[in-house]
Amino acid sequence: MVTHERARQWFLPAPLEEQPKVEVDTGVAHIARVYNYWLGGKDNFAADREAAELVISAYPSILASVRAQRDFLGRAVEYLVAQAGVCQFLDIGTGLPTASNTHEVAQLVAPESRVVYVDNDPIVLAHARALLASDPAGTTAYLDADLRDTSGILAAAANTLDFSQPVAVMLIGVLHCVPDADDPAGLVRRLLDAVPPGSHLVIAHPASDIHATQIGSAANRLNQVMADPVTMRSHAEVARFFDGLDLVAPGLVQLHRWRAVPADPEVDLANYGGVARKR
Ligand SMILES: C[S@@+](CC[C@H](N)C(=O)[O-])C[C@H]1O[C@@H](n2cnc3c(N)ncnc32)[C@H](O)[C@@H]1O
């Protein structure tokens, strides 16, 4: 169940006494920590590692897939800043800080870039300071909020982002954490309704229709041990999130093939990626 609290927000520099105190449930696997384990990070607990290993045994390519997802994020942000001229980002489902976070990639090209990070996991909140180390020419902020609270997110993000100018809404590896019953397409629509023409939507989403048997087994295993379930989706189901928008070439593809040079023909990952522009 989601509590629709107002999104809480921190900027740097925040005095130490204002740093949030977080409570972390270490007994059950959480996706942010499972993902951190797959990426080779250390911010995870026994329950997360067990869940992560269950998936690895069903679908060993998960390790290549999560690294490819980070690479896709980097290429998409680079494209948006360098070619589409977008330098505002609303990155929802940020995950634990790792190499090449959104603001680092964007500010390398356009130091004035502004990034609002959003995640609902307390351990991401605990590490959020690493996401707030902005180039002085730009700004970063972190919101402790749930994707399902779109109005709270948009209200708080408006303190950092100028919603009269294009914004890239980044939903990288997070929509599969929202079951169909919570209307993920409606959430995407509400976010895109709030941004002007020239804004972009970036999605990475695990595929249910590539290596379907392995992926089905991995998802079932994960859903038996995770605090929150995941929903893999087909190409057609992920494509629907882009309805009404213009997909940038090459469209919605396996994310390691999205503007990758060279795209390795041997790699075949069950993970879709796409970027689209609002007219
Ligand atoms: C698989 S990780 C992806 C991290 C990052 N976007 C990346 O691609 O490297 C998914 C992240 O989404 C967050 N998340 C899951 N459900 C969420 C929700 N309803 N609202 C906000 N964040 C959520 C998790 O806590 C986790 O950090």
PDB file of C-alpha atoms and ligand atoms in Angstrom:
ATOM      1  CA  MET A   1       0.000   0.000   0.000  1.00  0.00           C
ATOM      2  CA  VAL A   2       1.271   3.471  -0.856  1.00  0.00           C
ATOM      3  CA  THR A   3       1.210   6.347   1.574  1.00  0.00           C
ATOM      4  CA  HIS A   4       0.643   9.543  -0.354  1.00  0.00           C
ATOM      5  CA  GLU A   5       2.777  11.710   1.857  1.00  0.00           C
ATOM      6  CA  ARG A   6       4.156  14.889   0.395  1.00  0.00           C
ATOM      7  CA  ALA A   7       7.461  14.171  -1.231  1.00  0.00           C
ATOM      8  CA  ARG A   8      10.335  15.137   1.082  1.00  0.00           C
ATOM      9  CA  GLN A   9      13.208  16.986  -0.449  1.00  0.00           C
ATOM     10  CA  TRP A  10      16.849  17.714   0.366  1.00  0.00           C
ATOM     11  CA  PHE A  11      19.356  19.988  -1.260  1.00  0.00           C
ATOM     12  CA  LEU A  12      23.089  20.289  -0.711  1.00  0.00           C
ATOM     13  CA  PRO A  13      24.457  21.626   1.535  1.00  0.00           C
ATOM     14  CA  ALA A  14      22.106  20.289   4.199  1.00  0.00           C
ATOM     15  CA  PRO A  15      23.183  20.679   7.846  1.00  0.00           C
ATOM     16  CA  LEU A  16      24.001  17.327   9.455  1.00  0.00           C
ATOM     17  CA  GLU A  17      21.115  17.602  11.919  1.00  0.00           C
ATOM     18  CA  GLU A  18      18.726  17.847   8.961  1.00  0.00           C
ATOM     19  CA  GLN A  19      19.999  14.666   7.380  1.00  0.00           C
ATOM     20  CA  PRO A  20      17.161  12.153   7.359  1.00  0.00           C
ATOM     21  CA  LYS A  21      17.234   9.238   9.758  1.00  0.00           C
ATOM     22  CA  VAL A  22      16.247   6.127   7.872  1.00  0.00           C
ATOM     23  CA  GLU A  23      14.921   2.766   8.952  1.00  0.00           C
ATOM     24  CA  VAL A  24      15.997  -0.093   6.729  1.00  0.00           C
ATOM     25  CA  ASP A  25      14.190  -3.446   6.685  1.00  0.00           C
ATOM     26  CA  THR A  26      17.080  -5.838   6.119  1.00  0.00           C
ATOM     27  CA  GLY A  27      15.109  -9.099   6.501  1.00  0.00           C
ATOM     28  CA  VAL A  28      13.322  -8.956   3.137  1.00  0.00           C
ATOM     29  CA  ALA A  29      14.834  -8.331  -0.302  1.00  0.00           C
ATOM     30  CA  HIS A  30      14.329  -4.862  -1.821  1.00  0.00           C
ATOM     31  CA  ILE A  31      14.900  -4.119  -5.493  1.00  0.00           C
ATOM     32  CA  ALA A  32      17.340  -1.224  -4.955  1.00  0.00           C
ATOM     33  CA  ARG A  33      19.665  -3.482  -2.944  1.00  0.00           C
ATOM     34  CA  VAL A  34      19.207  -6.520  -5.193  1.00  0.00           C
ATOM     35  CA  TYR A  35      20.108  -4.329  -8.176  1.00  0.00           C
ATOM     36  CA  ASN A  36      23.098  -2.960  -6.262  1.00  0.00           C
ATOM     37  CA  TYR A  37      24.323  -6.555  -5.748  1.00  0.00           C
ATOM     38  CA  TRP A  38      23.955  -7.342  -9.464  1.00  0.00           C
ATOM     39  CA  LEU A  39      26.019  -4.219 -10.237  1.00  0.00           C
ATOM     40  CA  GLY A  40      28.766  -5.414  -7.890  1.00  0.00           C
ATOM     41  CA  GLY A  41      27.937  -2.935  -5.086  1.00  0.00           C
ATOM     42  CA  LYS A  42      28.259  -3.472  -1.329  1.00  0.00           C
ATOM     43  CA  ASP A  43      25.033  -1.827  -0.139  1.00  0.00           C
ATOM     44  CA  ASN A  44      22.988  -5.002   0.243  1.00  0.00           C
ATOM     45  CA  PHE A  45      22.069  -7.589   2.889  1.00  0.00           C
ATOM     46  CA  ALA A  46      21.813 -11.399   2.999  1.00  0.00           C
ATOM     47  CA  ALA A  47      18.140 -11.407   1.908  1.00  0.00           C
ATOM     48  CA  ASP A  48      18.987  -9.218  -1.103  1.00  0.00           C
ATOM     49  CA  ARG A  49      21.933 -11.385  -2.106  1.00  0.00           C
ATOM     50  CA  GLU A  50      19.824 -14.560  -1.873  1.00  0.00           C
ATOM     51  CA  ALA A  51      17.119 -13.023  -4.085  1.00  0.00           C
ATOM     52  CA  ALA A  52      19.738 -11.743  -6.537  1.00  0.00           C
ATOM     53  CA  GLU A  53      21.365 -15.182  -6.770  1.00  0.00           C
ATOM     54  CA  LEU A  54      17.975 -16.826  -7.407  1.00  0.00           C
ATOM     55  CA  VAL A  55      17.598 -14.636 -10.476  1.00  0.00           C
ATOM     56  CA  ILE A  56      21.180 -15.210 -11.613  1.00  0.00           C
ATOM     57  CA  SER A  57      20.602 -18.959 -11.534  1.00  0.00           C
ATOM     58  CA  ALA A  58      17.442 -18.620 -13.683  1.00  0.00           C
ATOM     59  CA  TYR A  59      18.804 -15.928 -16.023  1.00  0.00           C
ATOM     60  CA  PRO A  60      22.607 -15.490 -15.825  1.00  0.00           C
ATOM     61  CA  SER A  61      22.486 -12.621 -18.351  1.00  0.00           C
ATOM     62  CA  ILE A  62      20.880 -10.431 -15.669  1.00  0.00           C
ATOM     63  CA  LEU A  63      24.415  -9.268 -14.817  1.00  0.00           C
ATOM     64  CA  ALA A  64      25.066  -8.103 -18.370  1.00  0.00           C
ATOM     65  CA  SER A  65      21.551  -6.655 -18.489  1.00  0.00           C
ATOM     66  CA  VAL A  66      21.942  -4.353 -15.467  1.00  0.00           C
ATOM     67  CA  ARG A  67      25.291  -3.073 -16.745  1.00  0.00           C
ATOM     68  CA  ALA A  68      23.738  -2.506 -20.179  1.00  0.00           C
ATOM     69  CA  GLN A  69      20.937  -0.567 -18.472  1.00  0.00           C
ATOM     70  CA  ARG A  70      23.454   1.809 -16.894  1.00  0.00           C
ATOM     71  CA  ASP A  71      25.154   2.231 -20.277  1.00  0.00           C
ATOM     72  CA  PHE A  72      21.765   2.937 -21.877  1.00  0.00           C
ATOM     73  CA  LEU A  73      21.094   5.591 -19.223  1.00  0.00           C
ATOM     74  CA  GLY A  74      24.412   7.238 -20.096  1.00  0.00           C
ATOM     75  CA  ARG A  75      23.783   7.201 -23.850  1.00  0.00           C
ATOM     76  CA  ALA A  76      20.219   8.487 -23.435  1.00  0.00           C
ATOM     77  CA  VAL A  77      21.286  11.371 -21.178  1.00  0.00           C
ATOM     78  CA  GLU A  78      24.159  12.258 -23.505  1.00  0.00           C
ATOM     79  CA  TYR A  79      21.758  12.264 -26.470  1.00  0.00           C
ATOM     80  CA  LEU A  80      19.251  14.436 -24.605  1.00  0.00           C
ATOM     81  CA  VAL A  81      21.775  17.065 -23.563  1.00  0.00           C
ATOM     82  CA  ALA A  82      24.010  17.088 -26.635  1.00  0.00           C
ATOM     83  CA  GLN A  83      21.460  16.530 -29.405  1.00  0.00           C
ATOM     84  CA  ALA A  84      17.978  17.275 -28.085  1.00  0.00           C
ATOM     85  CA  GLY A  85      19.053  20.295 -26.022  1.00  0.00           C
ATOM     86  CA  VAL A  86      17.344  19.089 -22.826  1.00  0.00           C
ATOM     87  CA  CYS A  87      19.164  19.872 -19.601  1.00  0.00           C
ATOM     88  CA  GLN A  88      16.484  19.216 -16.987  1.00  0.00           C
ATOM     89  CA  PHE A  89      15.915  15.698 -15.684  1.00  0.00           C
ATOM     90  CA  LEU A  90      13.325  14.090 -13.429  1.00  0.00           C
ATOM     91  CA  ASP A  91      14.944  10.722 -12.676  1.00  0.00           C
ATOM     92  CA  ILE A  92      12.409   8.523 -10.862  1.00  0.00           C
ATOM     93  CA  GLY A  93      13.598   5.189  -9.450  1.00  0.00           C
ATOM     94  CA  THR A  94      17.148   6.487  -9.210  1.00  0.00           C
ATOM     95  CA  GLY A  95      18.655   3.553  -7.356  1.00  0.00           C
ATOM     96  CA  LEU A  96      21.737   3.617  -5.162  1.00  0.00           C
ATOM     97  CA  PRO A  97      24.419   6.000  -6.421  1.00  0.00           C
ATOM     98  CA  THR A  98      26.876   4.274  -8.720  1.00  0.00           C
ATOM     99  CA  ALA A  99      29.195   5.315 -11.543  1.00  0.00           C
ATOM    100  CA  SER A 100      27.877   7.842 -14.087  1.00  0.00           C
ATOM    101  CA  ASN A 101      24.738   9.018 -12.328  1.00  0.00           C
ATOM    102  CA  THR A 102      22.386  11.172 -14.415  1.00  0.00           C
ATOM    103  CA  HIS A 103      23.733  14.540 -13.224  1.00  0.00           C
ATOM    104  CA  GLU A 104      27.343  13.469 -13.795  1.00  0.00           C
ATOM    105  CA  VAL A 105      26.658  12.489 -17.420  1.00  0.00           C
ATOM    106  CA  ALA A 106      24.490  15.565 -18.101  1.00  0.00           C
ATOM    107  CA  GLN A 107      26.762  18.104 -16.406  1.00  0.00           C
ATOM    108  CA  LEU A 108      29.780  16.814 -18.305  1.00  0.00           C
ATOM    109  CA  VAL A 109      28.100  18.153 -21.455  1.00  0.00           C
ATOM    110  CA  ALA A 110      26.024  20.979 -19.926  1.00  0.00           C
ATOM    111  CA  PRO A 111      27.248  21.946 -16.423  1.00  0.00           C
ATOM    112  CA  GLU A 112      24.065  23.979 -15.870  1.00  0.00           C
ATOM    113  CA  SER A 113      21.911  20.823 -16.008  1.00  0.00           C
ATOM    114  CA  ARG A 114      19.353  20.395 -13.242  1.00  0.00           C
ATOM    115  CA  VAL A 115      18.432  16.969 -11.971  1.00  0.00           C
ATOM    116  CA  VAL A 116      15.771  15.883  -9.500  1.00  0.00           C
ATOM    117  CA  TYR A 117      16.251  12.333  -8.260  1.00  0.00           C
ATOM    118  CA  VAL A 118      13.304  10.411  -6.809  1.00  0.00           C
ATOM    119  CA  ASP A 119      13.272   7.043  -5.055  1.00  0.00           C
ATOM    120  CA  ASN A 120      11.086   5.458  -2.384  1.00  0.00           C
ATOM    121  CA  ASP A 121      13.735   3.232  -0.798  1.00  0.00           C
ATOM    122  CA  PRO A 122      15.165   4.351   2.565  1.00  0.00           C
ATOM    123  CA  ILE A 123      18.623   3.031   1.737  1.00  0.00           C
ATOM    124  CA  VAL A 124      18.756   5.164  -1.402  1.00  0.00           C
ATOM    125  CA  LEU A 125      17.753   8.115   0.763  1.00  0.00           C
ATOM    126  CA  ALA A 126      20.597   7.260   3.162  1.00  0.00           C
ATOM    127  CA  HIS A 127      23.086   7.491   0.288  1.00  0.00           C
ATOM    128  CA  ALA A 128      21.459  10.454  -1.420  1.00  0.00           C
ATOM    129  CA  ARG A 129      24.227  12.919  -0.553  1.00  0.00           C
ATOM    130  CA  ALA A 130      26.355  11.342  -3.285  1.00  0.00           C
ATOM    131  CA  LEU A 131      23.636  12.325  -5.767  1.00  0.00           C
ATOM    132  CA  LEU A 132      23.615  15.912  -4.569  1.00  0.00           C
ATOM    133  CA  ALA A 133      27.199  16.789  -5.439  1.00  0.00           C
ATOM    134  CA  SER A 134      26.198  18.996  -8.343  1.00  0.00           C
ATOM    135  CA  ASP A 135      28.427  21.068 -10.571  1.00  0.00           C
ATOM    136  CA  PRO A 136      28.064  24.597  -9.076  1.00  0.00           C
ATOM    137  CA  ALA A 137      26.616  25.788 -12.401  1.00  0.00           C
ATOM    138  CA  GLY A 138      23.718  23.318 -12.108  1.00  0.00           C
ATOM    139  CA  THR A 139      21.520  21.881  -9.356  1.00  0.00           C
ATOM    140  CA  THR A 140      20.563  18.488  -8.033  1.00  0.00           C
ATOM    141  CA  ALA A 141      17.856  17.611  -5.531  1.00  0.00           C
ATOM    142  CA  TYR A 142      16.624  14.364  -4.040  1.00  0.00           C
ATOM    143  CA  LEU A 143      12.997  13.520  -3.288  1.00  0.00           C
ATOM    144  CA  ASP A 144      12.040  10.683  -0.985  1.00  0.00           C
ATOM    145  CA  ALA A 145       8.811   9.807  -2.776  1.00  0.00           C
ATOM    146  CA  ASP A 146       6.845   7.083  -4.503  1.00  0.00           C
ATOM    147  CA  LEU A 147       6.346   7.131  -8.274  1.00  0.00           C
ATOM    148  CA  ARG A 148       2.620   6.683  -7.617  1.00  0.00           C
ATOM    149  CA  ASP A 149       2.523  10.087  -5.906  1.00  0.00           C
ATOM    150  CA  THR A 150       2.868  12.022  -9.168  1.00  0.00           C
ATOM    151  CA  SER A 151       1.304  15.226  -7.831  1.00  0.00           C
ATOM    152  CA  GLY A 152       3.626  15.287  -4.787  1.00  0.00           C
ATOM    153  CA  ILE A 153       6.661  14.638  -7.006  1.00  0.00           C
ATOM    154  CA  LEU A 154       5.715  17.321  -9.528  1.00  0.00           C
ATOM    155  CA  ALA A 155       5.024  19.899  -6.817  1.00  0.00           C
ATOM    156  CA  ALA A 156       8.343  19.286  -5.056  1.00  0.00           C
ATOM    157  CA  ALA A 157      10.340  19.015  -8.306  1.00  0.00           C
ATOM    158  CA  ALA A 158       9.080  22.460  -9.339  1.00  0.00           C
ATOM    159  CA  ASN A 159      11.416  23.926  -6.698  1.00  0.00           C
ATOM    160  CA  THR A 160      14.346  22.805  -8.862  1.00  0.00           C
ATOM    161  CA  LEU A 161      13.042  22.323 -12.405  1.00  0.00           C
ATOM    162  CA  ASP A 162      11.465  24.990 -14.613  1.00  0.00           C
ATOM    163  CA  PHE A 163       8.368  23.277 -15.978  1.00  0.00           C
ATOM    164  CA  SER A 164       8.007  25.906 -18.729  1.00  0.00           C
ATOM    165  CA  GLN A 165      11.174  24.427 -20.300  1.00  0.00           C
ATOM    166  CA  PRO A 166      11.701  20.861 -21.620  1.00  0.00           C
ATOM    167  CA  VAL A 167      12.235  18.167 -19.009  1.00  0.00           C
ATOM    168  CA  ALA A 168      13.388  14.575 -19.530  1.00  0.00           C
ATOM    169  CA  VAL A 169      11.299  12.182 -17.457  1.00  0.00           C
ATOM    170  CA  MET A 170      13.543   9.178 -16.770  1.00  0.00           C
ATOM    171  CA  LEU A 171      11.909   5.901 -15.750  1.00  0.00           C
ATOM    172  CA  ILE A 172      14.891   3.562 -15.927  1.00  0.00           C
ATOM    173  CA  GLY A 173      14.152   0.137 -14.495  1.00  0.00           C
ATOM    174  CA  VAL A 174      11.307   1.278 -12.286  1.00  0.00           C
ATOM    175  CA  LEU A 175       7.993   0.772 -14.123  1.00  0.00           C
ATOM    176  CA  HIS A 176       8.264  -3.002 -13.634  1.00  0.00           C
ATOM    177  CA  CYS A 177       8.002  -2.254  -9.905  1.00  0.00           C
ATOM    178  CA  VAL A 178       4.499  -0.845 -10.513  1.00  0.00           C
ATOM    179  CA  PRO A 179       1.841  -3.531 -11.057  1.00  0.00           C
ATOM    180  CA  ASP A 180      -0.869  -3.062 -13.697  1.00  0.00           C
ATOM    181  CA  ALA A 181      -3.384  -2.572 -10.849  1.00  0.00           C
ATOM    182  CA  ASP A 182      -1.606   0.711  -9.987  1.00  0.00           C
ATOM    183  CA  ASP A 183      -2.033   1.996 -13.562  1.00  0.00           C
ATOM    184  CA  PRO A 184       1.598   2.639 -14.566  1.00  0.00           C
ATOM    185  CA  ALA A 185       0.460   4.072 -17.936  1.00  0.00           C
ATOM    186  CA  GLY A 186      -1.687   6.614 -16.079  1.00  0.00           C
ATOM    187  CA  LEU A 187       1.331   7.628 -13.966  1.00  0.00           C
ATOM    188  CA  VAL A 188       3.447   8.127 -17.091  1.00  0.00           C
ATOM    189  CA  ARG A 189       0.656  10.181 -18.698  1.00  0.00           C
ATOM    190  CA  ARG A 190       0.299  12.434 -15.644  1.00  0.00           C
ATOM    191  CA  LEU A 191       4.052  13.087 -15.586  1.00  0.00           C
ATOM    192  CA  LEU A 192       4.136  13.867 -19.322  1.00  0.00           C
ATOM    193  CA  ASP A 193       1.057  16.096 -19.051  1.00  0.00           C
ATOM    194  CA  ALA A 194       3.037  18.312 -16.662  1.00  0.00           C
ATOM    195  CA  VAL A 195       5.957  18.983 -19.034  1.00  0.00           C
ATOM    196  CA  PRO A 196       6.015  21.194 -22.155  1.00  0.00           C
ATOM    197  CA  PRO A 197       6.516  20.185 -25.821  1.00  0.00           C
ATOM    198  CA  GLY A 198      10.138  19.265 -26.507  1.00  0.00           C
ATOM    199  CA  SER A 199      10.229  17.251 -23.267  1.00  0.00           C
ATOM    200  CA  HIS A 200      11.256  13.593 -23.469  1.00  0.00           C
ATOM    201  CA  LEU A 201      10.351  10.288 -21.864  1.00  0.00           C
ATOM    202  CA  VAL A 202      13.096   7.685 -21.299  1.00  0.00           C
ATOM    203  CA  ILE A 203      12.122   4.153 -20.307  1.00  0.00           C
ATOM    204  CA  ALA A 204      14.123   1.009 -19.614  1.00  0.00           C
ATOM    205  CA  HIS A 205      11.947  -2.003 -18.832  1.00  0.00           C
ATOM    206  CA  PRO A 206      12.681  -5.746 -18.478  1.00  0.00           C
ATOM    207  CA  ALA A 207      11.134  -7.794 -21.285  1.00  0.00           C
ATOM    208  CA  SER A 208       8.706 -10.684 -20.795  1.00  0.00           C
ATOM    209  CA  ASP A 209       8.923 -11.791 -24.455  1.00  0.00           C
ATOM    210  CA  ILE A 210      12.690 -12.286 -24.887  1.00  0.00           C
ATOM    211  CA  HIS A 211      14.123 -15.482 -23.360  1.00  0.00           C
ATOM    212  CA  ALA A 212      10.578 -15.789 -22.022  1.00  0.00           C
ATOM    213  CA  THR A 213      11.039 -19.045 -20.113  1.00  0.00           C
ATOM    214  CA  GLN A 214      14.143 -17.866 -18.269  1.00  0.00           C
ATOM    215  CA  ILE A 215      12.647 -14.464 -17.560  1.00  0.00           C
ATOM    216  CA  GLY A 216       9.355 -15.950 -16.359  1.00  0.00           C
ATOM    217  CA  SER A 217      11.232 -18.211 -13.980  1.00  0.00           C
ATOM    218  CA  ALA A 218      13.448 -15.339 -12.747  1.00  0.00           C
ATOM    219  CA  ALA A 219      10.395 -13.137 -12.086  1.00  0.00           C
ATOM    220  CA  ASN A 220       8.563 -15.930 -10.241  1.00  0.00           C
ATOM    221  CA  ARG A 221      11.585 -16.578  -8.029  1.00  0.00           C
ATOM    222  CA  LEU A 222      11.999 -12.888  -7.298  1.00  0.00           C
ATOM    223  CA  ASN A 223       8.331 -12.422  -6.471  1.00  0.00           C
ATOM    224  CA  GLN A 224       8.440 -15.196  -3.878  1.00  0.00           C
ATOM    225  CA  VAL A 225      11.067 -13.413  -1.799  1.00  0.00           C
ATOM    226  CA  MET A 226      10.753  -9.688  -2.527  1.00  0.00           C
ATOM    227  CA  ALA A 227       9.001  -7.070  -0.436  1.00  0.00           C
ATOM    228  CA  ASP A 228       7.268  -5.782  -3.604  1.00  0.00           C
ATOM    229  CA  PRO A 229       6.465  -7.741  -6.770  1.00  0.00           C
ATOM    230  CA  VAL A 230       7.870  -7.068 -10.239  1.00  0.00           C
ATOM    231  CA  THR A 231       5.969  -7.251 -13.546  1.00  0.00           C
ATOM    232  CA  MET A 232       7.888  -8.017 -16.734  1.00  0.00           C
ATOM    233  CA  ARG A 233       6.219  -6.636 -19.892  1.00  0.00           C
ATOM    234  CA  SER A 234       6.201  -7.411 -23.608  1.00  0.00           C
ATOM    235  CA  HIS A 235       7.390  -5.075 -26.369  1.00  0.00           C
ATOM    236  CA  ALA A 236       3.761  -4.078 -27.105  1.00  0.00           C
ATOM    237  CA  GLU A 237       3.065  -3.399 -23.420  1.00  0.00           C
ATOM    238  CA  VAL A 238       6.165  -1.235 -22.977  1.00  0.00           C
ATOM    239  CA  ALA A 239       5.483   0.557 -26.294  1.00  0.00           C
ATOM    240  CA  ARG A 240       2.089   1.642 -24.924  1.00  0.00           C
ATOM    241  CA  PHE A 241       3.837   3.806 -22.303  1.00  0.00           C
ATOM    242  CA  PHE A 242       5.038   5.957 -25.229  1.00  0.00           C
ATOM    243  CA  ASP A 243       1.545   6.459 -26.723  1.00  0.00           C
ATOM    244  CA  GLY A 244       1.099   9.960 -28.158  1.00  0.00           C
ATOM    245  CA  LEU A 245       4.866  10.647 -28.191  1.00  0.00           C
ATOM    246  CA  ASP A 246       7.359  10.490 -31.072  1.00  0.00           C
ATOM    247  CA  LEU A 247       9.912   7.730 -30.526  1.00  0.00           C
ATOM    248  CA  VAL A 248      13.456   8.819 -31.331  1.00  0.00           C
ATOM    249  CA  ALA A 249      15.327   6.443 -33.699  1.00  0.00           C
ATOM    250  CA  PRO A 250      15.911   3.525 -33.392  1.00  0.00           C
ATOM    251  CA  GLY A 251      12.634   3.309 -31.427  1.00  0.00           C
ATOM    252  CA  LEU A 252      11.891   0.882 -28.632  1.00  0.00           C
ATOM    253  CA  VAL A 253      14.597  -1.793 -28.892  1.00  0.00           C
ATOM    254  CA  GLN A 254      16.678  -4.065 -26.694  1.00  0.00           C
ATOM    255  CA  LEU A 255      18.447  -1.384 -24.737  1.00  0.00           C
ATOM    256  CA  HIS A 256      21.971  -2.531 -25.552  1.00  0.00           C
ATOM    257  CA  ARG A 257      21.082  -1.820 -29.207  1.00  0.00           C
ATOM    258  CA  TRP A 258      19.858   1.750 -28.547  1.00  0.00           C
ATOM    259  CA  ARG A 259      22.436   3.986 -30.293  1.00  0.00           C
ATOM    260  CA  ALA A 260      25.234   1.682 -29.189  1.00  0.00           C
ATOM    261  CA  VAL A 261      28.368   1.778 -31.297  1.00  0.00           C
ATOM    262  CA  PRO A 262      29.028  -0.965 -32.142  1.00  0.00           C
ATOM    263  CA  ALA A 263      25.966  -3.001 -31.033  1.00  0.00           C
ATOM    264  CA  ASP A 264      27.325  -6.471 -30.263  1.00  0.00           C
ATOM    265  CA  PRO A 265      25.329  -8.921 -32.421  1.00  0.00           C
ATOM    266  CA  GLU A 266      26.102 -11.775 -29.987  1.00  0.00           C
ATOM    267  CA  VAL A 267      24.420 -10.112 -27.018  1.00  0.00           C
ATOM    268  CA  ASP A 268      20.672 -10.679 -26.664  1.00  0.00           C
ATOM    269  CA  LEU A 269      19.328  -9.094 -23.488  1.00  0.00           C
ATOM    270  CA  ALA A 270      15.750  -9.208 -22.184  1.00  0.00           C
ATOM    271  CA  ASN A 271      15.553  -5.502 -21.497  1.00  0.00           C
ATOM    272  CA  TYR A 272      13.884  -2.792 -23.609  1.00  0.00           C
ATOM    273  CA  GLY A 273      14.903   0.831 -23.892  1.00  0.00           C
ATOM    274  CA  GLY A 274      13.440   3.798 -25.701  1.00  0.00           C
ATOM    275  CA  VAL A 275      13.407   7.587 -25.774  1.00  0.00           C
ATOM    276  CA  ALA A 276      10.498   9.659 -27.104  1.00  0.00           C
ATOM    277  CA  ARG A 277       9.756  13.342 -27.604  1.00  0.00           C
ATOM    278  CA  LYS A 278       6.574  15.173 -26.645  1.00  0.00           C
ATOM    279  CA  ARG A 279       5.089  17.143 -29.561  1.00  0.00           C
TER     280      ARG A 279
HETATM  281  C1  LIG B   1      16.167  -1.639 -10.612  1.00  0.00           C
HETATM  282  S1  LIG B   1      16.534  -0.173  -9.720  1.00  0.00           S
HETATM  283  C2  LIG B   1      17.004   0.909 -11.060  1.00  0.00           C
HETATM  284  C3  LIG B   1      17.940   1.997 -10.635  1.00  0.00           C
HETATM  285  C4  LIG B   1      18.387   2.959 -11.728  1.00  0.00           C
HETATM  286  N1  LIG B   1      17.280   3.666 -12.340  1.00  0.00           N
HETATM  287  C5  LIG B   1      19.219   2.283 -12.789  1.00  0.00           C
HETATM  288  O1  LIG B   1      18.717   1.991 -13.843  1.00  0.00           O
HETATM  289  O2  LIG B   1      20.398   2.026 -12.528  1.00  0.00           O
HETATM  290  C6  LIG B   1      14.861   0.404  -9.362  1.00  0.00           C
HETATM  291  C7  LIG B   1      14.811   1.571  -8.382  1.00  0.00           C
HETATM  292  O3  LIG B   1      13.458   2.054  -8.366  1.00  0.00           O
HETATM  293  C8  LIG B   1      13.063   2.279  -7.029  1.00  0.00           C
HETATM  294  N2  LIG B   1      11.605   2.127  -6.959  1.00  0.00           N
HETATM  295  C9  LIG B   1      10.879   0.994  -7.074  1.00  0.00           C
HETATM  296  N3  LIG B   1       9.558   1.271  -6.985  1.00  0.00           N
HETATM  297  C10 LIG B   1       9.459   2.614  -6.805  1.00  0.00           C
HETATM  298  C11 LIG B   1       8.367   3.496  -6.640  1.00  0.00           C
HETATM  299  N4  LIG B   1       7.101   3.046  -6.641  1.00  0.00           N
HETATM  300  N5  LIG B   1       8.626   4.817  -6.463  1.00  0.00           N
HETATM  301  C12 LIG B   1       9.913   5.283  -6.469  1.00  0.00           C
HETATM  302  N6  LIG B   1      10.982   4.487  -6.616  1.00  0.00           N
HETATM  303  C13 LIG B   1      10.770   3.165  -6.784  1.00  0.00           C
HETATM  304  C14 LIG B   1      13.802   1.232  -6.218  1.00  0.00           C
HETATM  305  O4  LIG B   1      13.927   1.609  -4.868  1.00  0.00           O
HETATM  306  C15 LIG B   1      15.131   1.170  -6.940  1.00  0.00           C
HETATM  307  O5  LIG B   1      16.050   2.065  -6.401  1.00  0.00           O
END
